[in-house]
Structures are given as structure tokens and as C-alpha cells.
Short mmCIF file of C-alpha atoms in Angstrom, two decimals:
data_model
loop_
_atom_site.label_atom_id
_atom_site.label_comp_id
_atom_site.label_asym_id
_atom_site.label_seq_id
_atom_site.Cartn_x
_atom_site.Cartn_y
_atom_site.Cartn_z
CA MET A 17 150.80 78.40 85.98
CA THR A 18 151.61 81.76 87.44
CA SER A 19 149.04 84.26 88.98
CA ALA A 20 148.76 87.52 87.75
CA PRO A 21 150.85 90.12 89.31
CA THR A 22 149.18 92.32 92.21
CA LYS A 23 148.65 96.02 92.40
CA PRO A 24 151.05 97.53 94.88
CA ALA A 25 149.13 98.83 97.48
CA VAL A 26 150.77 102.31 98.11
CA SER A 27 151.41 104.01 95.03
CA PRO A 28 155.02 105.02 93.83
CA PRO A 29 156.12 108.04 94.65
CA ASP A 30 156.10 109.74 91.24
CA ARG A 31 152.61 109.31 91.06
CA ILE A 32 152.27 110.66 94.80
CA GLN A 33 153.75 113.88 93.79
CA HIS A 34 152.01 114.65 90.93
CA VAL A 35 148.47 113.65 92.34
CA GLN A 36 149.77 115.65 95.15
CA ARG A 37 150.31 118.93 92.83
CA ARG A 38 146.81 118.54 90.85
CA THR A 39 145.22 117.99 94.47
CA LEU A 40 146.34 121.34 95.56
CA ALA A 41 145.89 123.20 92.49
CA VAL A 42 142.25 121.47 93.20
CA LEU A 43 141.58 122.60 96.36
CA SER A 44 142.91 126.17 95.73
CA ALA A 45 140.47 126.63 93.03
CA ALA A 46 137.53 126.03 95.37
CA GLN A 47 139.34 127.81 97.88
CA ILE A 48 139.04 130.92 95.83
CA VAL A 49 135.20 130.61 94.80
CA GLY A 50 133.97 129.12 98.07
CA GLY A 51 135.62 132.37 99.76
CA VAL A 52 133.74 134.54 97.83
CA GLY A 53 130.85 133.18 99.20
CA VAL A 54 131.97 132.71 103.08
CA ALA A 55 133.06 136.62 102.69
CA VAL A 56 129.97 138.03 101.47
CA GLY A 57 128.09 136.32 104.36
CA LEU A 58 130.75 137.15 106.49
CA ALA A 59 130.52 141.48 105.51
CA LEU A 60 126.82 141.68 105.59
CA SER A 61 125.38 138.62 107.72
CA SER A 62 125.61 140.46 111.17
CA VAL A 63 124.26 144.34 109.81
CA VAL A 64 121.22 142.65 108.02
CA VAL A 65 120.62 140.76 111.25
CA ASP A 66 120.74 144.01 113.04
CA GLU A 67 118.93 146.00 110.57
CA LEU A 68 115.82 143.43 110.68
CA SER A 69 115.92 142.39 114.43
CA ARG A 70 116.80 145.76 115.91
CA SER A 71 118.83 144.33 118.66
CA THR A 72 122.45 144.98 118.65
CA VAL A 73 122.09 141.60 121.26
CA ILE A 74 120.66 139.70 118.46
CA SER A 75 123.05 140.62 115.73
CA GLY A 76 126.04 138.92 117.26
CA PHE A 77 123.43 135.76 116.84
CA ALA A 78 124.72 135.78 113.08
CA GLY A 79 128.02 135.32 113.53
CA THR A 80 127.00 132.90 115.97
CA ALA A 81 124.84 130.64 113.71
CA THR A 82 127.62 130.78 110.60
CA VAL A 83 130.37 129.44 113.19
CA LEU A 84 127.78 126.79 115.02
CA GLY A 85 126.54 125.71 111.21
CA ALA A 86 130.52 125.09 110.95
CA ALA A 87 130.73 123.13 113.40
CA LEU A 88 127.34 120.97 113.10
CA LEU A 89 128.66 120.19 109.73
CA ALA A 90 132.33 119.20 110.70
CA LEU A 91 131.40 115.25 111.99
CA PRO A 92 129.44 114.59 109.13
CA THR A 93 132.28 116.32 106.54
CA ALA A 94 134.34 113.78 108.21
CA ARG A 95 132.57 111.24 108.27
CA ALA A 96 131.26 111.32 104.80
CA SER A 97 135.31 111.33 104.01
CA SER A 98 135.88 108.79 105.68
CA ARG A 99 133.47 106.57 103.74
CA GLY A 100 133.82 108.43 100.33
CA GLY A 101 137.09 109.81 100.26
CA ARG A 102 137.74 114.00 100.27
CA ARG A 103 135.18 114.37 97.53
CA ALA A 104 132.09 113.42 99.21
CA GLY A 105 133.07 115.49 102.40
CA LEU A 106 133.89 118.74 100.58
CA SER A 107 130.80 118.45 98.04
CA LEU A 108 128.74 117.84 101.53
CA ALA A 109 129.83 120.93 103.02
CA TYR A 110 129.71 123.31 100.32
CA THR A 111 126.12 122.05 99.37
CA ALA A 112 124.77 122.44 102.72
CA ALA A 113 125.72 126.12 102.04
CA LEU A 114 124.48 126.65 99.01
CA ALA A 115 120.93 125.54 100.37
CA GLY A 116 121.72 128.00 103.51
CA CYS A 117 122.29 130.94 100.73
CA ALA A 118 118.62 130.30 99.44
CA VAL A 119 116.97 130.54 103.14
CA SER A 120 118.75 133.40 103.78
CA VAL A 121 117.89 135.10 100.40
CA LEU A 122 113.87 133.88 101.34
CA ALA A 123 114.34 135.13 105.21
CA ILE A 124 115.05 138.99 103.86
CA SER A 125 112.74 138.74 101.42
CA LEU A 126 110.06 138.04 104.01
CA ARG A 127 112.43 139.99 106.94
CA ASN A 128 112.28 137.46 108.80
CA TRP A 129 115.11 137.44 111.04
CA PRO A 130 114.68 133.84 112.63
CA LEU A 131 114.40 132.22 109.31
CA LEU A 132 117.73 134.34 108.32
CA LEU A 133 119.33 132.66 110.89
CA ALA A 134 118.35 129.20 110.14
CA GLY A 135 120.07 130.12 106.92
CA LEU A 136 123.12 131.24 108.38
CA VAL A 137 123.80 127.75 110.16
CA LEU A 138 123.62 126.01 106.49
CA VAL A 139 125.95 128.80 105.24
CA GLY A 140 128.03 127.90 108.00
CA GLY A 141 128.86 125.07 105.41
CA GLY A 142 131.01 126.71 103.74
CA SER A 143 133.23 127.40 106.34
CA ALA A 144 133.58 123.67 106.71
CA GLY A 145 134.20 122.64 103.62
CA SER A 146 137.07 125.55 103.75
CA LEU A 147 138.99 123.85 107.22
CA ALA A 148 137.96 120.82 105.48
CA ALA A 149 139.56 121.72 102.40
CA ARG A 150 142.95 122.33 104.42
CA TYR A 151 143.20 119.04 105.59
CA SER A 152 142.89 117.39 102.63
CA ALA A 153 145.76 119.02 101.38
CA THR A 154 147.80 117.12 103.85
CA ASP A 155 146.93 113.63 103.48
CA LEU A 156 149.63 113.14 100.68
CA SER A 157 152.32 115.77 101.92
CA PRO A 158 155.60 114.90 103.14
CA LYS A 159 155.64 115.45 107.26
CA ASP A 160 158.39 118.58 106.71
CA ARG A 161 155.82 119.95 104.39
CA SER A 162 152.82 119.67 105.69
CA ALA A 163 152.64 123.40 106.76
CA ARG A 164 153.48 124.57 103.48
CA HIS A 165 151.00 122.75 101.45
CA LEU A 166 148.34 123.35 104.09
CA SER A 167 149.06 126.55 104.08
CA LEU A 168 149.21 127.06 100.51
CA VAL A 169 145.20 125.96 100.25
CA VAL A 170 144.52 128.39 103.05
CA TRP A 171 146.39 131.23 100.87
CA ALA A 172 144.52 130.25 98.16
CA SER A 173 140.89 131.80 99.78
CA THR A 174 142.73 134.98 99.77
CA ILE A 175 141.50 136.39 96.28
CA GLY A 176 138.04 134.99 96.97
CA SER A 177 137.66 136.15 100.61
CA VAL A 178 139.66 139.77 99.87
CA ALA A 179 137.18 139.94 96.38
CA GLY A 180 133.76 138.64 98.47
CA PRO A 181 133.05 141.24 100.99
CA ASN A 182 133.95 144.66 98.29
CA LEU A 183 131.26 142.41 95.83
CA ALA A 184 128.56 142.69 98.20
CA GLU A 185 127.94 146.42 96.99
CA PRO A 186 127.05 145.78 93.28
CA ALA A 187 125.88 142.55 94.03
CA ASP A 188 123.14 143.66 96.16
CA ARG A 189 122.40 146.68 93.12
CA ILE A 190 122.18 143.66 90.51
CA GLY A 191 120.54 141.89 93.01
CA MET A 192 117.66 144.59 93.07
CA SER A 193 117.87 145.14 89.46
CA LEU A 194 116.54 141.71 89.08
CA GLY A 195 113.82 141.75 91.39
CA LEU A 196 115.12 141.11 94.73
CA VAL A 197 114.85 142.75 98.02
CA GLU A 198 117.74 145.04 99.30
CA LYS A 199 120.36 142.75 100.49
CA ALA A 200 119.36 139.75 99.57
CA GLY A 201 121.55 140.12 96.28
CA PRO A 202 124.87 139.38 97.65
CA PHE A 203 123.63 136.06 99.11
CA ALA A 204 122.00 135.07 96.12
CA PHE A 205 125.72 135.52 94.71
CA ALA A 206 126.90 133.42 97.55
CA ALA A 207 125.02 130.60 96.19
CA LEU A 208 126.37 130.93 92.48
CA ALA A 209 130.20 130.60 94.47
CA PHE A 210 129.11 127.39 96.78
CA ALA A 211 127.60 125.34 93.63
CA LEU A 212 130.90 126.54 91.69
CA ALA A 213 132.85 125.21 94.12
CA VAL A 214 130.71 122.32 94.30
CA VAL A 215 131.45 121.16 90.64
CA VAL A 216 134.76 121.72 90.79
CA ILE A 217 135.35 119.03 93.65
CA LEU A 218 133.45 116.78 92.24
CA CYS A 219 134.81 116.95 88.82
CA PHE A 220 138.69 117.77 89.12
CA LEU A 221 139.52 116.38 92.76
CA ARG A 222 140.34 112.83 91.11
CA PRO A 223 141.75 110.66 92.28
CA ASP A 224 140.69 111.31 95.71
CA PRO A 225 143.84 112.15 97.88
CA LEU A 226 142.70 110.97 101.60
CA LYS A 227 141.66 107.30 99.75
CA LEU A 228 145.31 107.26 97.68
CA ALA A 229 146.78 108.29 101.27
CA ARG A 230 145.00 105.09 102.89
CA ALA A 231 145.67 102.78 100.55
CA GLY A 232 147.27 99.56 102.27
CA THR A 233 146.34 100.20 106.15
CA ARG A 234 143.26 99.27 107.95
CA GLU A 235 139.88 101.43 107.42
CA GLU A 236 138.23 102.74 110.63
CA ASP A 237 134.54 102.40 111.45
CA PRO A 238 133.33 105.73 109.97
CA GLY A 239 130.09 105.79 112.25
CA ARG A 240 129.00 108.58 114.33
CA ASN A 241 129.77 107.31 117.37
CA ARG A 242 133.27 105.31 116.35
CA THR A 243 134.28 108.40 114.37
CA ILE A 244 133.89 110.52 117.85
CA ARG A 245 134.98 107.64 120.42
CA THR A 246 138.09 107.58 117.94
CA ALA A 247 139.09 111.00 117.97
CA TRP A 248 138.67 111.26 121.78
CA THR A 249 141.02 108.37 122.17
CA THR A 250 143.44 109.38 120.14
CA LEU A 251 143.56 112.47 121.61
CA ARG A 252 143.58 111.23 125.25
CA THR A 253 147.12 109.47 123.89
CA THR A 254 148.39 112.33 122.22
CA PRO A 255 149.53 115.59 124.17
CA MET A 256 150.82 117.67 121.54
CA ALA A 257 147.50 117.02 119.29
CA ARG A 258 145.86 118.12 122.40
CA ARG A 259 147.78 121.22 123.01
CA ALA A 260 147.24 122.23 119.70
CA LEU A 261 143.32 121.37 119.38
CA VAL A 262 143.34 124.01 122.30
CA MET A 263 145.10 126.97 120.67
CA ILE A 264 143.22 126.17 117.29
CA ALA A 265 140.16 126.96 119.30
CA VAL A 266 141.70 129.82 121.52
CA SER A 267 142.70 132.00 118.31
CA HIS A 268 139.72 130.66 116.09
CA THR A 269 137.13 132.11 119.25
CA ALA A 270 139.46 135.56 119.57
CA MET A 271 138.82 135.75 115.63
CA VAL A 272 135.00 135.35 115.49
CA SER A 273 134.61 137.27 118.44
CA VAL A 274 136.19 140.88 117.60
CA MET A 275 135.54 140.09 114.21
CA SER A 276 131.92 139.34 114.20
CA MET A 277 130.80 142.69 115.64
CA THR A 278 133.55 144.75 114.27
CA PRO A 279 130.53 145.29 111.33
CA VAL A 280 127.79 145.93 113.77
CA LYS A 281 130.51 148.92 115.46
CA LEU A 282 131.24 150.19 112.33
CA HIS A 283 127.67 150.57 111.28
CA HIS A 284 126.78 151.50 114.61
CA ASP A 285 129.67 154.61 114.17
CA GLY A 286 128.00 156.02 111.05
CA SER A 287 130.21 154.02 108.35
CA ASN A 288 128.90 152.69 105.09
CA LEU A 289 128.86 149.23 103.31
CA ASP A 290 131.83 150.84 101.25
CA VAL A 291 134.01 151.14 104.60
CA ILE A 292 132.86 148.12 106.61
CA GLY A 293 133.39 146.29 103.36
CA LEU A 294 137.19 147.61 103.01
CA VAL A 295 138.09 146.98 106.70
CA ILE A 296 136.65 143.16 106.59
CA SER A 297 138.36 142.60 103.30
CA LEU A 298 141.94 144.04 104.86
CA HIS A 299 140.95 141.29 108.16
CA ILE A 300 140.89 138.57 105.68
CA ALA A 301 143.49 139.62 103.63
CA GLY A 302 145.54 138.90 107.08
CA MET A 303 143.86 135.96 107.51
CA TYR A 304 145.68 134.47 104.52
CA VAL A 305 148.03 136.59 102.21
CA LEU A 306 150.85 135.57 104.18
CA SER A 307 149.88 132.54 104.96
CA PRO A 308 152.70 130.57 103.09
CA VAL A 309 154.96 132.38 105.12
CA VAL A 310 153.41 131.39 108.69
CA GLY A 311 153.80 127.91 107.29
CA TRP A 312 157.07 127.68 105.67
CA LEU A 313 158.11 129.27 109.26
CA ALA A 314 156.10 126.40 110.98
CA ASP A 315 157.47 123.67 108.92
CA LYS A 316 161.61 125.59 109.63
CA ALA A 317 161.20 127.10 113.24
CA GLY A 318 158.45 124.54 114.62
CA LYS A 319 154.81 124.72 115.35
CA VAL A 320 154.81 125.54 118.68
CA PRO A 321 156.89 128.52 118.41
CA VAL A 322 154.41 129.50 115.60
CA LEU A 323 151.62 129.24 117.69
CA VAL A 324 153.02 131.23 120.89
CA LEU A 325 153.79 134.04 117.94
CA GLY A 326 149.99 134.02 117.03
CA SER A 327 148.89 134.63 120.31
CA ALA A 328 151.16 137.51 120.78
CA LEU A 329 149.52 138.73 117.77
CA LEU A 330 145.89 138.53 118.96
CA LEU A 331 146.71 140.28 122.03
CA ALA A 332 148.02 142.98 120.70
CA SER A 333 144.83 142.96 118.13
CA ALA A 334 142.60 143.01 121.17
CA ALA A 335 144.60 145.91 122.39
CA LEU A 336 143.93 147.89 119.81
CA ALA A 337 140.55 146.79 119.46
CA GLY A 338 139.65 147.41 122.69
CA THR A 339 141.16 151.16 122.60
CA ALA A 340 140.30 152.23 119.20
CA GLY A 341 137.12 154.51 119.90
CA HIS A 342 135.41 155.95 116.87
CA ARG A 343 138.46 155.72 114.82
CA VAL A 344 138.10 153.72 112.15
CA TRP A 345 142.14 153.33 111.10
CA GLN A 346 142.66 151.45 114.25
CA VAL A 347 140.33 148.90 114.35
CA THR A 348 141.66 148.25 110.93
CA ALA A 349 144.86 147.62 112.47
CA ALA A 350 142.99 145.55 114.92
CA LEU A 351 141.23 143.48 112.40
CA ILE A 352 145.07 142.82 110.55
CA LEU A 353 146.65 141.98 113.55
CA LEU A 354 143.70 139.57 114.37
CA GLY A 355 143.89 137.59 110.82
CA LEU A 356 147.78 137.41 111.04
CA GLY A 357 147.60 136.22 114.21
CA TRP A 358 144.40 133.69 113.29
CA SER A 359 146.41 132.38 110.26
CA CYS A 360 149.64 131.24 112.53
CA GLY A 361 147.19 129.44 115.26
CA LEU A 362 145.22 128.21 111.93
CA VAL A 363 148.35 126.66 110.08
CA ALA A 364 150.52 125.71 112.61
CA GLY A 365 147.81 124.34 115.12
CA SER A 366 146.23 122.07 111.70
CA ALA A 367 149.43 121.12 110.85
CA LEU A 368 150.70 119.92 114.09
CA VAL A 369 147.13 117.87 114.88
CA THR A 370 148.10 116.09 111.44
CA GLU A 371 151.47 115.09 111.78
CA SER A 372 150.98 113.94 115.21
CA VAL A 373 148.00 111.09 114.72
CA PRO A 374 148.43 108.43 112.35
CA ILE A 375 146.80 108.56 108.97
CA GLU A 376 143.71 106.37 109.51
CA ARG A 377 142.15 107.89 112.61
CA ARG A 378 143.54 111.71 111.14
CA PRO A 379 139.64 112.49 109.70
CA ALA A 380 138.02 111.63 112.87
CA VAL A 381 140.77 113.90 114.87
CA GLN A 382 140.30 116.24 112.31
CA GLY A 383 136.43 116.43 111.69
CA LEU A 384 136.54 116.54 115.93
CA SER A 385 139.14 119.28 116.04
CA ASP A 386 136.71 121.38 113.76
CA LEU A 387 133.84 120.84 116.12
CA LEU A 388 135.55 122.03 119.24
CA MET A 389 136.85 124.94 117.42
CA ASN A 390 133.71 126.15 115.82
CA VAL A 391 131.72 125.60 119.14
CA CYS A 392 134.02 127.63 121.33
CA GLY A 393 133.88 130.21 117.83
CA ALA A 394 129.66 130.01 118.36
CA THR A 395 130.04 130.54 121.82
CA GLY A 396 132.40 133.41 122.10
CA THR A 397 130.10 135.13 119.61
CA ILE A 398 126.93 135.39 121.79
CA ILE A 399 129.17 136.11 124.41
CA ALA A 400 130.50 138.94 122.27
CA GLY A 401 127.15 139.91 120.93
CA ALA A 402 126.25 140.30 124.94
CA ILE A 403 129.38 142.63 126.33
CA VAL A 404 128.80 144.64 122.99
CA GLY A 405 125.82 145.32 123.46
CA LEU A 406 125.36 145.84 127.51
CA LEU A 407 129.20 146.71 128.19
CA GLY A 408 130.80 148.36 124.56
CA TYR A 409 133.37 147.06 122.31
CA GLY A 410 136.35 148.37 124.26
CA MET A 411 135.07 145.49 127.22
CA LEU A 412 135.27 142.95 124.38
CA GLY A 413 138.64 144.03 123.34
CA LEU A 414 139.69 143.55 126.86
CA VAL A 415 138.37 140.11 127.51
CA VAL A 416 139.51 138.18 124.80
CA GLY A 417 143.20 139.94 125.46
CA ILE A 418 142.57 137.85 128.50
CA MET A 419 141.51 134.80 127.09
CA VAL A 420 144.39 134.61 124.44
CA ALA A 421 147.17 136.26 127.24
CA ALA A 422 145.98 132.87 129.72
CA ALA A 423 146.31 130.82 126.52
CA GLY A 424 150.01 131.71 125.45
CA ALA A 425 151.37 131.67 128.82
CA TRP A 426 150.01 128.26 129.50
CA LEU A 427 151.35 126.98 126.03
CA THR A 428 154.86 128.72 126.42
CA VAL A 429 154.75 126.97 129.91
CA VAL A 430 154.47 123.32 129.11
CA TRP A 431 156.78 123.89 125.86
CA ARG A 432 159.35 124.53 128.02
CA ARG A 433 159.09 122.13 130.43
CA THR A 434 159.16 119.28 127.31
CA THR A 435 162.49 120.41 125.22
#
């Protein structure tokens, strides 16, 4: 009597390719709608906190709260992914953002800026979900296409992220017509966007790409301490992953520090919401529109050269922002370059982190990477608010430029020694 044939541990290549195409499509759809929610918050949060608190320094905490929320949700998202796959992790992040938008609407209605900051921490779940989605795109991708697949999901954020800030004004008018207080409508609209992102992930991200990629491998304990310990151990023994993580953190810190304070600067210079929304939209376009080109270049020319290129773009952005004065066109140019430099750092750095560690340890390392990236970003926004409030926007450009130049020089020296 013969036993029944066993199911192969690893799916055939043709099925993997089919699932990967479906995965990229679903993740891209979630990025589009989730990007709307994230971008609306980016465009208005610091302005609303500035109006409620009447303090430029406190207004910097708006960006800090959102980035801190993304950091705090990075490891829970990674742990949920380890236990239940990418669907569990992504849906957790977007649900937190949905709850944060509801709290933000309540806070604006009560004119309570501390409660608004608390809501913005949860809104950071939208960014955590967006960041985790990029890693989800690499679970089933071949090594020579990891950056391109990752960049396609990053690029999908373009539609929602560019449209989001420009939807703030009409969303505000619609919200007031429905009885909401001024500037609460955009956050209610963002809540609907995050709700749709949750539906897309739960209903259509099947089969789960991480579960499929892990078939036949030994599962790691997804407990909190184990996740952190596994990630640190892996980074200590993987120099390339460490370097990539440092450059991701520096790129993100530079980007959020300048970007979070730019709406406040423009607001104080007399720009209205339409102008602020346009500047932020162009900045976000710089972040996402050329990401497929960045991904292709990273796969062809190498991840480290693209990281060095990103540092150069961020340095140029800091120089332009620091010397812009009241020239809106120069601030806009600086924000576009800021987005391009961030794209190079995120796409090339994330692909390098992913390909440097084994599949069974990737969620832990990816979660720690996003945690450290956002902690650095949150710290940067705190310092940025203080610098702009006490010394001005020009000094912020100088400080960011020094940080980026130092990191870029370090990476270049290390790279040349190892090649």
C-alpha cells in the first residue's frame, strides 16, 4: 500500500511568478488609497497644531508625532507579519491610522492640540503600513529584481500622495458642509482612505506572499524580545545591512525634518493652503514618481552607488532650502530634490537590507530598520521645530546638510575600501 504523494514544500516557479504579479497589483492598490490618507495628514497636521497651540516650536511636534507613531508601530507590524503573514501586519498598521484619524477629528473639534498629537501618533500607522508594503513586494521577487519590484510599490503611492494634499481644501469644505469644524474634514476623508486600504489588503492579498516565501524554512519565534534580538544579531553579523540601515535612517531624517517644517514656513510667509498643498504635492512627486527608475538603476548599477547619489541630492536640497528666503519657487525646488534623494535612500537601502539577510529573519530586521528610521526621523522633527523656532528655516538647511554630507562621505570611504 503506497502513501499519498506529499505536497511540495516550495511552490513551482510559474506559480510564484503569478502570485508575485498579483501581490504587486494588490499592494499598489493599497498604496494608492493609503497614500491619500498619509498625504492629507502631512499637508495639514503641522499647520493645525500651529494654529491650536500658537507655537512654531510645538507645531514641529506634529511631524514628530506621526513619525513616532510609524516607529512605534514598526515592530508590532513586523511581529504580526511573522505570526500571520503580510496581511495581518499591513491591516494592523492601516487600522491604527484609521483610529488616529477619528481621534484627530475629535481633537480639532475640541481645539485640543495635545489630543491631536495623540491622534497623529496613531495616524503614523499609515506610514508604517506604506513602509511595510514595500518590503512585502520583495518576498517573492528574484534577487536581481528586488529593487525594481520594491520601487513599483513605492511608485504606486504617487497617485494618492500627490492628490492627497490637493484634496485637503475640498475635503475641508465638504466636511464643514456636513457639520464638521474647519480643518477636521480632511482627517475624516483620510479615515475613509485608510478603511479602504484595510479592505483591499484583507480581501485581495491572497495567498500571503511571506507565507509562500517561507514555505519549507524554519519559522522564527515572533515574540517581541525574540524579534528584536534576532534583528540585532543579524545586523551585527551583516555589515552591508548595517550600512544600508544607516543610510535609510539618515535619508529619512533629512527628509522629514525639512518637509515637516516647510508648511509652517510657507504659512508664516503668507502662503495659503492651495500653495502649501502644491509644494507638498511636488515634493511627494519627487519622492515617488521616479522610484521605478531608481529601482532599475539600483539593480543595474548597484545599491551603494545609488545611496551615494541620494546623499548628493539631499545635500543639494538642504543648500537650496537654507538659502531660499521668501522665494517659494526655491523652496519648491528644494522639496523636489529632497524627495528624489529620499527615494534613492529608501529604494536602494531597503533592497540592500532585504537581499543581505535570510528570508526567515527578514521581518525582524525590516521591522527594526523601520523602527530606527522613524525614531531618527521623529528626533529630527523635534530638533527641526526647535531650530526653526529659535534660529530660522535657513539654519535647519545648514544642519541637515552637514548631517547628510558626513553620512555620504562615510559610505563612500567604506565602499571604496571594500571594492
